[in-house]
Amino acid sequence: MIKNFYSKFLFQNPKKVILLVFILISFLGYYATKLEIDASSETLLLENDKDLAFAREVSKNYETQDMLIVTFTPKKDLLSEESLNTIKNISDDLLKLKETDSITSVLNVPLLQSPVRPISELVDNVKTIQNSKNIDKKLVKKEFLNSPLYKNSLVSNDFKTTAIVINLKRENRFFSLVEKRNALLKKKNDGTASKEELLKYKKVSQEFKQYRDNQREENSKYIQNVRDVIKKYQNEETLFLGGVNMIATDIISFVKNDLVIYGTTLILLLIAILWIIFREIKWVLLSVLICALSVIATSGMLGFFNWEVTVISSNFISLQLIITISIVLHLIVRYRELSSKYTNSSQSKLVLNTMLSKFSPSFFAIITTIAGFGSLLLSNIQPVINLGWMMSAGIAISLIISFLVFPAILILLRKSKPNKSFENNLHFIEVAINIVKNKGNLILIGSIVLIIFSLTGASKLLVENSFISYFKENTEIYKSMKIIDQKLGGTTPLDVIINFDIKDKNNKEKKEETNNPDDMLSSFEDEFNTSSNDAQYWFTNYKMNIISKVHNYLESIKYIGKVQSLATMLEVGKILNDGKDLDSFKLALLYKKLPQEYKSIILDPYIDIDKNQARITMRIVDSNKDLRRDELLKQIKKDLTKIVGDDNVEIRLSNLMVLYNNMLQSLFDSQVKTLGFVILSLFIMFLLLFRSLILATIAILANIVPISIVFGIMGWTGIPLDIMTITIAAISIGIGVDDTIHYIHRFKEEFKKDHNYENAMMRSHRTIGFAMVYTSVAVMVGFSILVLSNLIPTIYFGLLTVIVMATILLSAILLLPRLLILFKPFSKV
Amino acid sequence: MFKKLFLIACLMSSLFAFEKENIQKQMSENIHQVLNILKNTNISKTEKNDKIIKIIDKSFDYNIMSMLVLGRTWKTISSEQRENFSNIFIKRLKESYIDKLELYNDQKIKINDLKENKSRLVLNTILIGKKENYPIDYKFYENRKNNQWYVYDVNILGVSIIQTYRKQFDEYLKEKTIDDLIKYLKEKNLKA
């Protein structure tokens, strides 16, 4: 059938086929311009994560605001007129931007201890640097450095750096859209949604996406504007911009940069390599054309289906280039082999034989690669699932385009004698043959050493996701994050939510009541019960003790930066109250008397009286190399359960720290599962393909051994498995199987000729071996360019891919043939 | 401000039990008596405290206050526990008051009319501050046995002293026993 397709259709109408492919791809090319990149933290979260719903609820209840932080390190003293003026000017400029809600800086925070005054006076007249003419700068400095409110958060401990916090306007629409969508999604998943509701769900989802797209654009414009403001003052002082919002924007711009720069550089490098190998312009042009068409078609398809490129899938162009070039190189090498062997054959015969002999191995290589990427669909994480779909679809597109365009163009060209100068000078293949023939044990020992290296390394593997380590030390985002992280109280936010009074013991008490009703007491009971739920009576010793002990515990952990809660205010209150704790009565009075303006700063973020709940917020020091996030969260949960064991409360952790950790743990779990699934499904496919248990085992071994090196290297060098590096193993398997399939397929063909293993090996090496070397070298050189990226995970990705490709090649031309010779799986053929 | 308000609450409670028609008049007399004790620089701190406590003792109905702060729990505990609790709680209440008295400085107080609320009486007074005035309500109930009126609660700026204790003890007793509470208050008194 395939033969008929080529000889009767494609070879007859090559121009029509090319035209058709071009039309289809230009259609997709239009959609390629609509390809979107979304690196927001939102894309990394697990949509069905209960903790996410909880975190959103917390964020809504406590009306949390997004914020950016400008770190300011003046040359002069922090409280000098000049420095304060600069802060004032920067704040004024930032307030002119419409997304800015307010600015918090040393200028406008209340001074409570400069000097210490009775609470009554403080409440009547709050002093700030900005609103007071005569301030005692020595006292102010002392307060900033020692006050539980400001130390290690508003100013650094060396008093050289201060934070200018930009509070962004709250996006209520985001929450209303999420709520609407989730309510409908729940119905949809329950199967209780009506047709109308399904339509509405679709509409709301689109609206939400649209909203996020707009938001993303506005956010990036806003950050650019903030940066412009900062630039104005940069000459005189040291200023950096940081904050969670900025991480996303910077990652997006880095990813975009990488896509453009590495996509094009990769192609240029491939051109150079192709020229060095083949010394014929047609092979270079043909390869580049097919690669370009494949990438455009896939990008177009992503744009058409509205699949967004995320941090995780940002490597898809490079990946697709590798796979496409591998298909094309195998075709070219095969064609050149046939054309130098059968010098008298016609072009159509050569092309037909090339296509037919390569169809089956290429098809199976692609199918197994799809199985590798398809395994990603088993993960729970949308961007990873998307990467699975993207790559599976992309590879299929590459296969189709290669098998249409390659023969269609080649048939139009005249036959030429291949320039084999490179092959003739490449001694590598002969060296490999020699090793397989004469030093077989060395290969086996080497493989065992490699396995030991990998297993010991894998046992040291870390699953950590540190945003700060995504960036190079010379980038602005790294510098700002380091300052905020180490000097101004940490980076990743974590909340502890305390729900008080979870058991209702009223029933028990009622039963215990004696049958001796005291009328007078009952009438008093009624009187007090009517007002017992008034907000001011919420501040009981019991609650304050719990909040304080949880707060103190969290503050004692070295990985935690700034901790803030009602306990911070209690501590300040104690300072103002001559060192005595504020009792419940004073707290109640304070609550009644405090103006809303200050309530919203010191109480609202930390307590929810209606819900009978308190919130303790903190930031984790992301740059601490010893930090083990999952362990830390588990430890906190365990310790807190012990600390409040008898207190009739429920403790729950929340915010980004928990969400990222959930995502990473789930990614890791799914990795373990999918890796198992990939190996099993590959084994089954090898069994189907080769119809031999020994052969399938050999093929699997030849893949597992080189790929395990990824884990070995990562474990031994301390590169953590994070949201980027975690996909490398699946990708490596996807790429690695190709060599195995092509080689075994060829070996089988060669073995049929004389039933001699060594001869078959030598012939295979001298033919398909070259294609394998070329493919690997092209990919390795191409990927080495990624080390120039600004994103550290991309650099790791590049380096590890280069190493894996090298080991896969070595395994395919050393270990695989050695195992074939050793186990002689074809003896019955 | 709170310290001062607290002080006034303490002052106002330093009254004798009243007959209904005398409450208002006696309040203003007695308050000046207490203020004079405080202003007197010739006597020691301990003497001052003792004198004031004597006045408080007669005007406050501690038994009813002890009952009220425990609410329904009062009915479930033994008479021995009631006695233990009352002793320790009264001590705590007094010490807390004395603590605040030390911070007193000049303040003016305006005493408004007595209002009747069901079977209780509420006397509204105003503490006149520099910028703002602060309402302080004294709540009286009638002891049917001797037909005298006693203070059973004070509301400062709408915050009831008894309610504040009630809420605390209620929460405490959800997880712990009355004996734990007595022990806890004893420890607190020792620390104070």
mmCIF file with all atom_site columns, N, CA and C in Angstrom, chain B residues 12-67:
data_model
loop_
_atom_site.group_PDB
_atom_site.id
_atom_site.type_symbol
_atom_site.label_atom_id
_atom_site.label_alt_id
_atom_site.label_comp_id
_atom_site.label_asym_id
_atom_site.label_entity_id
_atom_site.label_seq_id
_atom_site.pdbx_PDB_ins_code
_atom_site.Cartn_x
_atom_site.Cartn_y
_atom_site.Cartn_z
_atom_site.occupancy
_atom_site.B_iso_or_equiv
_atom_site.pdbx_formal_charge
_atom_site.auth_seq_id
_atom_site.auth_comp_id
_atom_site.auth_asym_id
_atom_site.auth_atom_id
_atom_site.pdbx_PDB_model_num
ATOM 1   N N  . MET B 1 12 ? -15.175 53.705 90.187  1.00 0.00 ? 12 MET B N  1
ATOM 2   C CA . MET B 1 12 ? -16.616 53.709 90.273  1.00 0.00 ? 12 MET B CA 1
ATOM 3   C C  . MET B 1 12 ? -17.145 52.496 91.009  1.00 0.00 ? 12 MET B C  1
ATOM 4   N N  . SER B 1 13 ? -16.361 51.439 90.965  1.00 0.00 ? 13 SER B N  1
ATOM 5   C CA . SER B 1 13 ? -16.847 50.256 91.653  1.00 0.00 ? 13 SER B CA 1
ATOM 6   C C  . SER B 1 13 ? -16.589 50.349 93.159  1.00 0.00 ? 13 SER B C  1
ATOM 7   N N  . SER B 1 14 ? -15.852 51.389 93.524  1.00 0.00 ? 14 SER B N  1
ATOM 8   C CA . SER B 1 14 ? -15.548 51.537 94.942  1.00 0.00 ? 14 SER B CA 1
ATOM 9   C C  . SER B 1 14 ? -16.714 52.214 95.661  1.00 0.00 ? 14 SER B C  1
ATOM 10  N N  . LEU B 1 15 ? -17.837 51.638 95.550  1.00 0.00 ? 15 LEU B N  1
ATOM 11  C CA . LEU B 1 15 ? -19.030 52.250 96.132  1.00 0.00 ? 15 LEU B CA 1
ATOM 12  C C  . LEU B 1 15 ? -19.689 51.253 97.064  1.00 0.00 ? 15 LEU B C  1
ATOM 13  N N  . PHE B 1 16 ? -20.540 51.802 97.898  1.00 0.00 ? 16 PHE B N  1
ATOM 14  C CA . PHE B 1 16 ? -21.277 50.902 98.777  1.00 0.00 ? 16 PHE B CA 1
ATOM 15  C C  . PHE B 1 16 ? -22.508 50.389 98.072  1.00 0.00 ? 16 PHE B C  1
ATOM 16  N N  . ALA B 1 17 ? -23.050 49.326 98.623  1.00 0.00 ? 17 ALA B N  1
ATOM 17  C CA . ALA B 1 17 ? -24.321 48.870 98.087  1.00 0.00 ? 17 ALA B CA 1
ATOM 18  C C  . ALA B 1 17 ? -25.351 49.975 98.321  1.00 0.00 ? 17 ALA B C  1
ATOM 19  N N  . PHE B 1 18 ? -26.309 50.019 97.391  1.00 0.00 ? 18 PHE B N  1
ATOM 20  C CA . PHE B 1 18 ? -27.197 51.171 97.418  1.00 0.00 ? 18 PHE B CA 1
ATOM 21  C C  . PHE B 1 18 ? -28.657 50.806 97.563  1.00 0.00 ? 18 PHE B C  1
ATOM 22  N N  . GLU B 1 19 ? -29.368 51.814 98.003  1.00 0.00 ? 19 GLU B N  1
ATOM 23  C CA . GLU B 1 19 ? -30.808 51.754 97.809  1.00 0.00 ? 19 GLU B CA 1
ATOM 24  C C  . GLU B 1 19 ? -31.071 52.470 96.514  1.00 0.00 ? 19 GLU B C  1
ATOM 25  N N  . LYS B 1 20 ? -32.109 52.034 95.827  1.00 0.00 ? 20 LYS B N  1
ATOM 26  C CA . LYS B 1 20 ? -32.329 52.484 94.460  1.00 0.00 ? 20 LYS B CA 1
ATOM 27  C C  . LYS B 1 20 ? -32.272 54.011 94.308  1.00 0.00 ? 20 LYS B C  1
ATOM 28  N N  . GLU B 1 21 ? -32.995 54.706 95.173  1.00 0.00 ? 21 GLU B N  1
ATOM 29  C CA . GLU B 1 21 ? -33.113 56.153 95.000  1.00 0.00 ? 21 GLU B CA 1
ATOM 30  C C  . GLU B 1 21 ? -31.814 56.910 95.336  1.00 0.00 ? 21 GLU B C  1
ATOM 31  N N  . ASN B 1 22 ? -30.873 56.192 96.028  1.00 0.00 ? 22 ASN B N  1
ATOM 32  C CA . ASN B 1 22 ? -29.636 56.877 96.425  1.00 0.00 ? 22 ASN B CA 1
ATOM 33  C C  . ASN B 1 22 ? -28.467 56.651 95.477  1.00 0.00 ? 22 ASN B C  1
ATOM 34  N N  . ILE B 1 23 ? -28.665 55.754 94.548  1.00 0.00 ? 23 ILE B N  1
ATOM 35  C CA . ILE B 1 23 ? -27.518 55.328 93.738  1.00 0.00 ? 23 ILE B CA 1
ATOM 36  C C  . ILE B 1 23 ? -26.746 56.502 93.143  1.00 0.00 ? 23 ILE B C  1
ATOM 37  N N  . GLN B 1 24 ? -27.464 57.344 92.474  1.00 0.00 ? 24 GLN B N  1
ATOM 38  C CA . GLN B 1 24 ? -26.811 58.427 91.744  1.00 0.00 ? 24 GLN B CA 1
ATOM 39  C C  . GLN B 1 24 ? -26.046 59.371 92.675  1.00 0.00 ? 24 GLN B C  1
ATOM 40  N N  . LYS B 1 25 ? -26.719 59.704 93.745  1.00 0.00 ? 25 LYS B N  1
ATOM 41  C CA . LYS B 1 25 ? -26.134 60.657 94.677  1.00 0.00 ? 25 LYS B CA 1
ATOM 42  C C  . LYS B 1 25 ? -24.887 60.065 95.349  1.00 0.00 ? 25 LYS B C  1
ATOM 43  N N  . GLN B 1 26 ? -25.059 58.830 95.836  1.00 0.00 ? 26 GLN B N  1
ATOM 44  C CA . GLN B 1 26 ? -23.942 58.220 96.552  1.00 0.00 ? 26 GLN B CA 1
ATOM 45  C C  . GLN B 1 26 ? -22.740 57.979 95.656  1.00 0.00 ? 26 GLN B C  1
ATOM 46  N N  . MET B 1 27 ? -23.032 57.692 94.374  1.00 0.00 ? 27 MET B N  1
ATOM 47  C CA . MET B 1 27 ? -21.946 57.473 93.415  1.00 0.00 ? 27 MET B CA 1
ATOM 48  C C  . MET B 1 27 ? -21.010 58.674 93.384  1.00 0.00 ? 27 MET B C  1
ATOM 49  N N  . SER B 1 28 ? -21.600 59.840 93.216  1.00 0.00 ? 28 SER B N  1
ATOM 50  C CA . SER B 1 28 ? -20.734 61.012 93.073  1.00 0.00 ? 28 SER B CA 1
ATOM 51  C C  . SER B 1 28 ? -20.015 61.338 94.389  1.00 0.00 ? 28 SER B C  1
ATOM 52  N N  . GLU B 1 29 ? -20.638 61.001 95.483  1.00 0.00 ? 29 GLU B N  1
ATOM 53  C CA . GLU B 1 29 ? -19.948 61.243 96.759  1.00 0.00 ? 29 GLU B CA 1
ATOM 54  C C  . GLU B 1 29 ? -18.767 60.288 96.914  1.00 0.00 ? 29 GLU B C  1
ATOM 55  N N  . ASN B 1 30 ? -19.064 59.047 96.698  1.00 0.00 ? 30 ASN B N  1
ATOM 56  C CA . ASN B 1 30 ? -18.042 58.035 96.951  1.00 0.00 ? 30 ASN B CA 1
ATOM 57  C C  . ASN B 1 30 ? -16.865 58.100 95.984  1.00 0.00 ? 30 ASN B C  1
ATOM 58  N N  . ILE B 1 31 ? -17.191 58.523 94.801  1.00 0.00 ? 31 ILE B N  1
ATOM 59  C CA . ILE B 1 31 ? -16.107 58.567 93.828  1.00 0.00 ? 31 ILE B CA 1
ATOM 60  C C  . ILE B 1 31 ? -15.051 59.572 94.264  1.00 0.00 ? 31 ILE B C  1
ATOM 61  N N  . HIS B 1 32 ? -15.493 60.662 94.820  1.00 0.00 ? 32 HIS B N  1
ATOM 62  C CA . HIS B 1 32 ? -14.539 61.661 95.275  1.00 0.00 ? 32 HIS B CA 1
ATOM 63  C C  . HIS B 1 32 ? -13.757 61.170 96.480  1.00 0.00 ? 32 HIS B C  1
ATOM 64  N N  . GLN B 1 33 ? -14.419 60.350 97.262  1.00 0.00 ? 33 GLN B N  1
ATOM 65  C CA . GLN B 1 33 ? -13.739 59.735 98.392  1.00 0.00 ? 33 GLN B CA 1
ATOM 66  C C  . GLN B 1 33 ? -12.537 58.910 97.900  1.00 0.00 ? 33 GLN B C  1
ATOM 67  N N  . VAL B 1 34 ? -12.808 58.118 96.907  1.00 0.00 ? 34 VAL B N  1
ATOM 68  C CA . VAL B 1 34 ? -11.742 57.255 96.374  1.00 0.00 ? 34 VAL B CA 1
ATOM 69  C C  . VAL B 1 34 ? -10.664 58.096 95.700  1.00 0.00 ? 34 VAL B C  1
ATOM 70  N N  . LEU B 1 35 ? -11.104 59.110 94.991  1.00 0.00 ? 35 LEU B N  1
ATOM 71  C CA . LEU B 1 35 ? -10.129 59.980 94.320  1.00 0.00 ? 35 LEU B CA 1
ATOM 72  C C  . LEU B 1 35 ? -9.216  60.637 95.356  1.00 0.00 ? 35 LEU B C  1
ATOM 73  N N  . ASN B 1 36 ? -9.797  61.013 96.475  1.00 0.00 ? 36 ASN B N  1
ATOM 74  C CA . ASN B 1 36 ? -8.994  61.627 97.522  1.00 0.00 ? 36 ASN B CA 1
ATOM 75  C C  . ASN B 1 36 ? -7.971  60.666 98.095  1.00 0.00 ? 36 ASN B C  1
ATOM 76  N N  . ILE B 1 37 ? -8.392  59.423 98.246  1.00 0.00 ? 37 ILE B N  1
ATOM 77  C CA . ILE B 1 37 ? -7.427  58.422 98.737  1.00 0.00 ? 37 ILE B CA 1
ATOM 78  C C  . ILE B 1 37 ? -6.252  58.345 97.774  1.00 0.00 ? 37 ILE B C  1
ATOM 79  N N  . LEU B 1 38 ? -6.572  58.352 96.509  1.00 0.00 ? 38 LEU B N  1
ATOM 80  C CA . LEU B 1 38 ? -5.517  58.222 95.501  1.00 0.00 ? 38 LEU B CA 1
ATOM 81  C C  . LEU B 1 38 ? -4.600  59.444 95.483  1.00 0.00 ? 38 LEU B C  1
ATOM 82  N N  . LYS B 1 39 ? -5.211  60.590 95.659  1.00 0.00 ? 39 LYS B N  1
ATOM 83  C CA . LYS B 1 39 ? -4.426  61.824 95.583  1.00 0.00 ? 39 LYS B CA 1
ATOM 84  C C  . LYS B 1 39 ? -3.568  62.039 96.837  1.00 0.00 ? 39 LYS B C  1
ATOM 85  N N  . ASN B 1 40 ? -3.940  61.362 97.905  1.00 0.00 ? 40 ASN B N  1
ATOM 86  C CA . ASN B 1 40 ? -3.245  61.538 99.171  1.00 0.00 ? 40 ASN B CA 1
ATOM 87  C C  . ASN B 1 40 ? -1.818  60.990 99.083  1.00 0.00 ? 40 ASN B C  1
ATOM 88  N N  . THR B 1 41 ? -0.841  61.860 99.216  1.00 0.00 ? 41 THR B N  1
ATOM 89  C CA . THR B 1 41 ? 0.550   61.414 99.084  1.00 0.00 ? 41 THR B CA 1
ATOM 90  C C  . THR B 1 41 ? 1.150   61.020 100.425 1.00 0.00 ? 41 THR B C  1
ATOM 91  N N  . ASN B 1 42 ? 0.383   61.186 101.492 1.00 0.00 ? 42 ASN B N  1
ATOM 92  C CA . ASN B 1 42 ? 0.928   60.924 102.824 1.00 0.00 ? 42 ASN B CA 1
ATOM 93  C C  . ASN B 1 42 ? 0.876   59.450 103.225 1.00 0.00 ? 42 ASN B C  1
ATOM 94  N N  . ILE B 1 43 ? 0.018   58.699 102.554 1.00 0.00 ? 43 ILE B N  1
ATOM 95  C CA . ILE B 1 43 ? -0.070  57.293 102.964 1.00 0.00 ? 43 ILE B CA 1
ATOM 96  C C  . ILE B 1 43 ? 0.609   56.392 101.933 1.00 0.00 ? 43 ILE B C  1
ATOM 97  N N  . SER B 1 44 ? 1.022   55.199 102.421 1.00 0.00 ? 44 SER B N  1
ATOM 98  C CA . SER B 1 44 ? 1.788   54.295 101.555 1.00 0.00 ? 44 SER B CA 1
ATOM 99  C C  . SER B 1 44 ? 0.859   53.635 100.521 1.00 0.00 ? 44 SER B C  1
ATOM 100 N N  . LYS B 1 45 ? 1.491   53.037 99.579  1.00 0.00 ? 45 LYS B N  1
ATOM 101 C CA . LYS B 1 45 ? 0.764   52.369 98.494  1.00 0.00 ? 45 LYS B CA 1
ATOM 102 C C  . LYS B 1 45 ? -0.125  51.255 99.039  1.00 0.00 ? 45 LYS B C  1
ATOM 103 N N  . THR B 1 46 ? 0.442   50.489 99.953  1.00 0.00 ? 46 THR B N  1
ATOM 104 C CA . THR B 1 46 ? -0.320  49.375 100.520 1.00 0.00 ? 46 THR B CA 1
ATOM 105 C C  . THR B 1 46 ? -1.544  49.886 101.274 1.00 0.00 ? 46 THR B C  1
ATOM 106 N N  . GLU B 1 47 ? -1.352  50.950 102.002 1.00 0.00 ? 47 GLU B N  1
ATOM 107 C CA . GLU B 1 47 ? -2.477  51.530 102.750 1.00 0.00 ? 47 GLU B CA 1
ATOM 108 C C  . GLU B 1 47 ? -3.580  51.984 101.803 1.00 0.00 ? 47 GLU B C  1
ATOM 109 N N  . LYS B 1 48 ? -3.164  52.665 100.765 1.00 0.00 ? 48 LYS B N  1
ATOM 110 C CA . LYS B 1 48 ? -4.123  53.134 99.748  1.00 0.00 ? 48 LYS B CA 1
ATOM 111 C C  . LYS B 1 48 ? -4.935  51.957 99.226  1.00 0.00 ? 48 LYS B C  1
ATOM 112 N N  . ASN B 1 49 ? -4.202  50.935 98.836  1.00 0.00 ? 49 ASN B N  1
ATOM 113 C CA . ASN B 1 49 ? -4.863  49.759 98.261  1.00 0.00 ? 49 ASN B CA 1
ATOM 114 C C  . ASN B 1 49 ? -5.876  49.169 99.226  1.00 0.00 ? 49 ASN B C  1
ATOM 115 N N  . ASP B 1 50 ? -5.442  49.041 100.485 1.00 0.00 ? 50 ASP B N  1
ATOM 116 C CA . ASP B 1 50 ? -6.331  48.447 101.475 1.00 0.00 ? 50 ASP B CA 1
ATOM 117 C C  . ASP B 1 50 ? -7.609  49.255 101.648 1.00 0.00 ? 50 ASP B C  1
ATOM 118 N N  . LYS B 1 51 ? -7.428  50.570 101.719 1.00 0.00 ? 51 LYS B N  1
ATOM 119 C CA . LYS B 1 51 ? -8.583  51.432 101.916 1.00 0.00 ? 51 LYS B CA 1
ATOM 120 C C  . LYS B 1 51 ? -9.561  51.301 100.750 1.00 0.00 ? 51 LYS B C  1
ATOM 121 N N  . ILE B 1 52 ? -9.031  51.334 99.565  1.00 0.00 ? 52 ILE B N  1
ATOM 122 C CA . ILE B 1 52 ? -9.902  51.263 98.380  1.00 0.00 ? 52 ILE B CA 1
ATOM 123 C C  . ILE B 1 52 ? -10.596 49.916 98.304  1.00 0.00 ? 52 ILE B C  1
ATOM 124 N N  . ILE B 1 53 ? -9.835  48.876 98.602  1.00 0.00 ? 53 ILE B N  1
ATOM 125 C CA . ILE B 1 53 ? -10.429 47.537 98.543  1.00 0.00 ? 53 ILE B CA 1
ATOM 126 C C  . ILE B 1 53 ? -11.594 47.413 99.521  1.00 0.00 ? 53 ILE B C  1
ATOM 127 N N  . LYS B 1 54 ? -11.437 48.058 100.651 1.00 0.00 ? 54 LYS B N  1
ATOM 128 C CA . LYS B 1 54 ? -12.528 48.021 101.626 1.00 0.00 ? 54 LYS B CA 1
ATOM 129 C C  . LYS B 1 54 ? -13.817 48.570 101.026 1.00 0.00 ? 54 LYS B C  1
ATOM 130 N N  . ILE B 1 55 ? -13.675 49.660 100.282 1.00 0.00 ? 55 ILE B N  1
ATOM 131 C CA . ILE B 1 55 ? -14.859 50.263 99.661  1.00 0.00 ? 55 ILE B CA 1
ATOM 132 C C  . ILE B 1 55 ? -15.416 49.333 98.584  1.00 0.00 ? 55 ILE B C  1
ATOM 133 N N  . ILE B 1 56 ? -14.505 48.806 97.765  1.00 0.00 ? 56 ILE B N  1
ATOM 134 C CA . ILE B 1 56 ? -14.938 47.904 96.684  1.00 0.00 ? 56 ILE B CA 1
ATOM 135 C C  . ILE B 1 56 ? -15.698 46.714 97.253  1.00 0.00 ? 56 ILE B C  1
ATOM 136 N N  . ASP B 1 57 ? -15.147 46.172 98.335  1.00 0.00 ? 57 ASP B N  1
ATOM 137 C CA . ASP B 1 57 ? -15.730 44.975 98.918  1.00 0.00 ? 57 ASP B CA 1
ATOM 138 C C  . ASP B 1 57 ? -17.215 45.131 99.245  1.00 0.00 ? 57 ASP B C  1
ATOM 139 N N  . LYS B 1 58 ? -17.557 46.316 99.703  1.00 0.00 ? 58 LYS B N  1
ATOM 140 C CA . LYS B 1 58 ? -18.949 46.508 100.108 1.00 0.00 ? 58 LYS B CA 1
ATOM 141 C C  . LYS B 1 58 ? -19.895 46.718 98.942  1.00 0.00 ? 58 LYS B C  1
ATOM 142 N N  . SER B 1 59 ? -19.385 47.274 97.838  1.00 0.00 ? 59 SER B N  1
ATOM 143 C CA . SER B 1 59 ? -20.292 47.636 96.743  1.00 0.00 ? 59 SER B CA 1
ATOM 144 C C  . SER B 1 59 ? -20.433 46.559 95.666  1.00 0.00 ? 59 SER B C  1
ATOM 145 N N  . PHE B 1 60 ? -19.431 45.769 95.505  1.00 0.00 ? 60 PHE B N  1
ATOM 146 C CA . PHE B 1 60 ? -19.480 44.723 94.487  1.00 0.00 ? 60 PHE B CA 1
ATOM 147 C C  . PHE B 1 60 ? -20.071 43.456 95.061  1.00 0.00 ? 60 PHE B C  1
ATOM 148 N N  . ASP B 1 61 ? -20.909 42.813 94.265  1.00 0.00 ? 61 ASP B N  1
ATOM 149 C CA . ASP B 1 61 ? -21.371 41.506 94.700  1.00 0.00 ? 61 ASP B CA 1
ATOM 150 C C  . ASP B 1 61 ? -20.498 40.455 94.019  1.00 0.00 ? 61 ASP B C  1
ATOM 151 N N  . TYR B 1 62 ? -19.451 40.058 94.734  1.00 0.00 ? 62 TYR B N  1
ATOM 152 C CA . TYR B 1 62 ? -18.485 39.134 94.139  1.00 0.00 ? 62 TYR B CA 1
ATOM 153 C C  . TYR B 1 62 ? -19.076 37.767 93.867  1.00 0.00 ? 62 TYR B C  1
ATOM 154 N N  . ASN B 1 63 ? -20.011 37.377 94.738  1.00 0.00 ? 63 ASN B N  1
ATOM 155 C CA . ASN B 1 63 ? -20.576 36.048 94.529  1.00 0.00 ? 63 ASN B CA 1
ATOM 156 C C  . ASN B 1 63 ? -21.306 35.960 93.211  1.00 0.00 ? 63 ASN B C  1
ATOM 157 N N  . ILE B 1 64 ? -22.108 37.011 92.959  1.00 0.00 ? 64 ILE B N  1
ATOM 158 C CA . ILE B 1 64 ? -22.850 36.968 91.704  1.00 0.00 ? 64 ILE B CA 1
ATOM 159 C C  . ILE B 1 64 ? -21.885 37.091 90.527  1.00 0.00 ? 64 ILE B C  1
ATOM 160 N N  . MET B 1 65 ? -20.833 37.871 90.711  1.00 0.00 ? 65 MET B N  1
ATOM 161 C CA . MET B 1 65 ? -19.849 38.009 89.621  1.00 0.00 ? 65 MET B CA 1
ATOM 162 C C  . MET B 1 65 ? -19.166 36.671 89.348  1.00 0.00 ? 65 MET B C  1
ATOM 163 N N  . SER B 1 66 ? -18.814 35.965 90.417  1.00 0.00 ? 66 SER B N  1
ATOM 164 C CA . SER B 1 66 ? -18.186 34.648 90.236  1.00 0.00 ? 66 SER B CA 1
ATOM 165 C C  . SER B 1 66 ? -19.125 33.701 89.502  1.00 0.00 ? 66 SER B C  1
ATOM 166 N N  . MET B 1 67 ? -20.385 33.778 89.851  1.00 0.00 ? 67 MET B N  1
ATOM 167 C CA . MET B 1 67 ? -21.368 32.936 89.167  1.00 0.00 ? 67 MET B CA 1
ATOM 168 C C  . MET B 1 67 ? -21.456 33.283 87.684  1.00 0.00 ? 67 MET B C  1
#
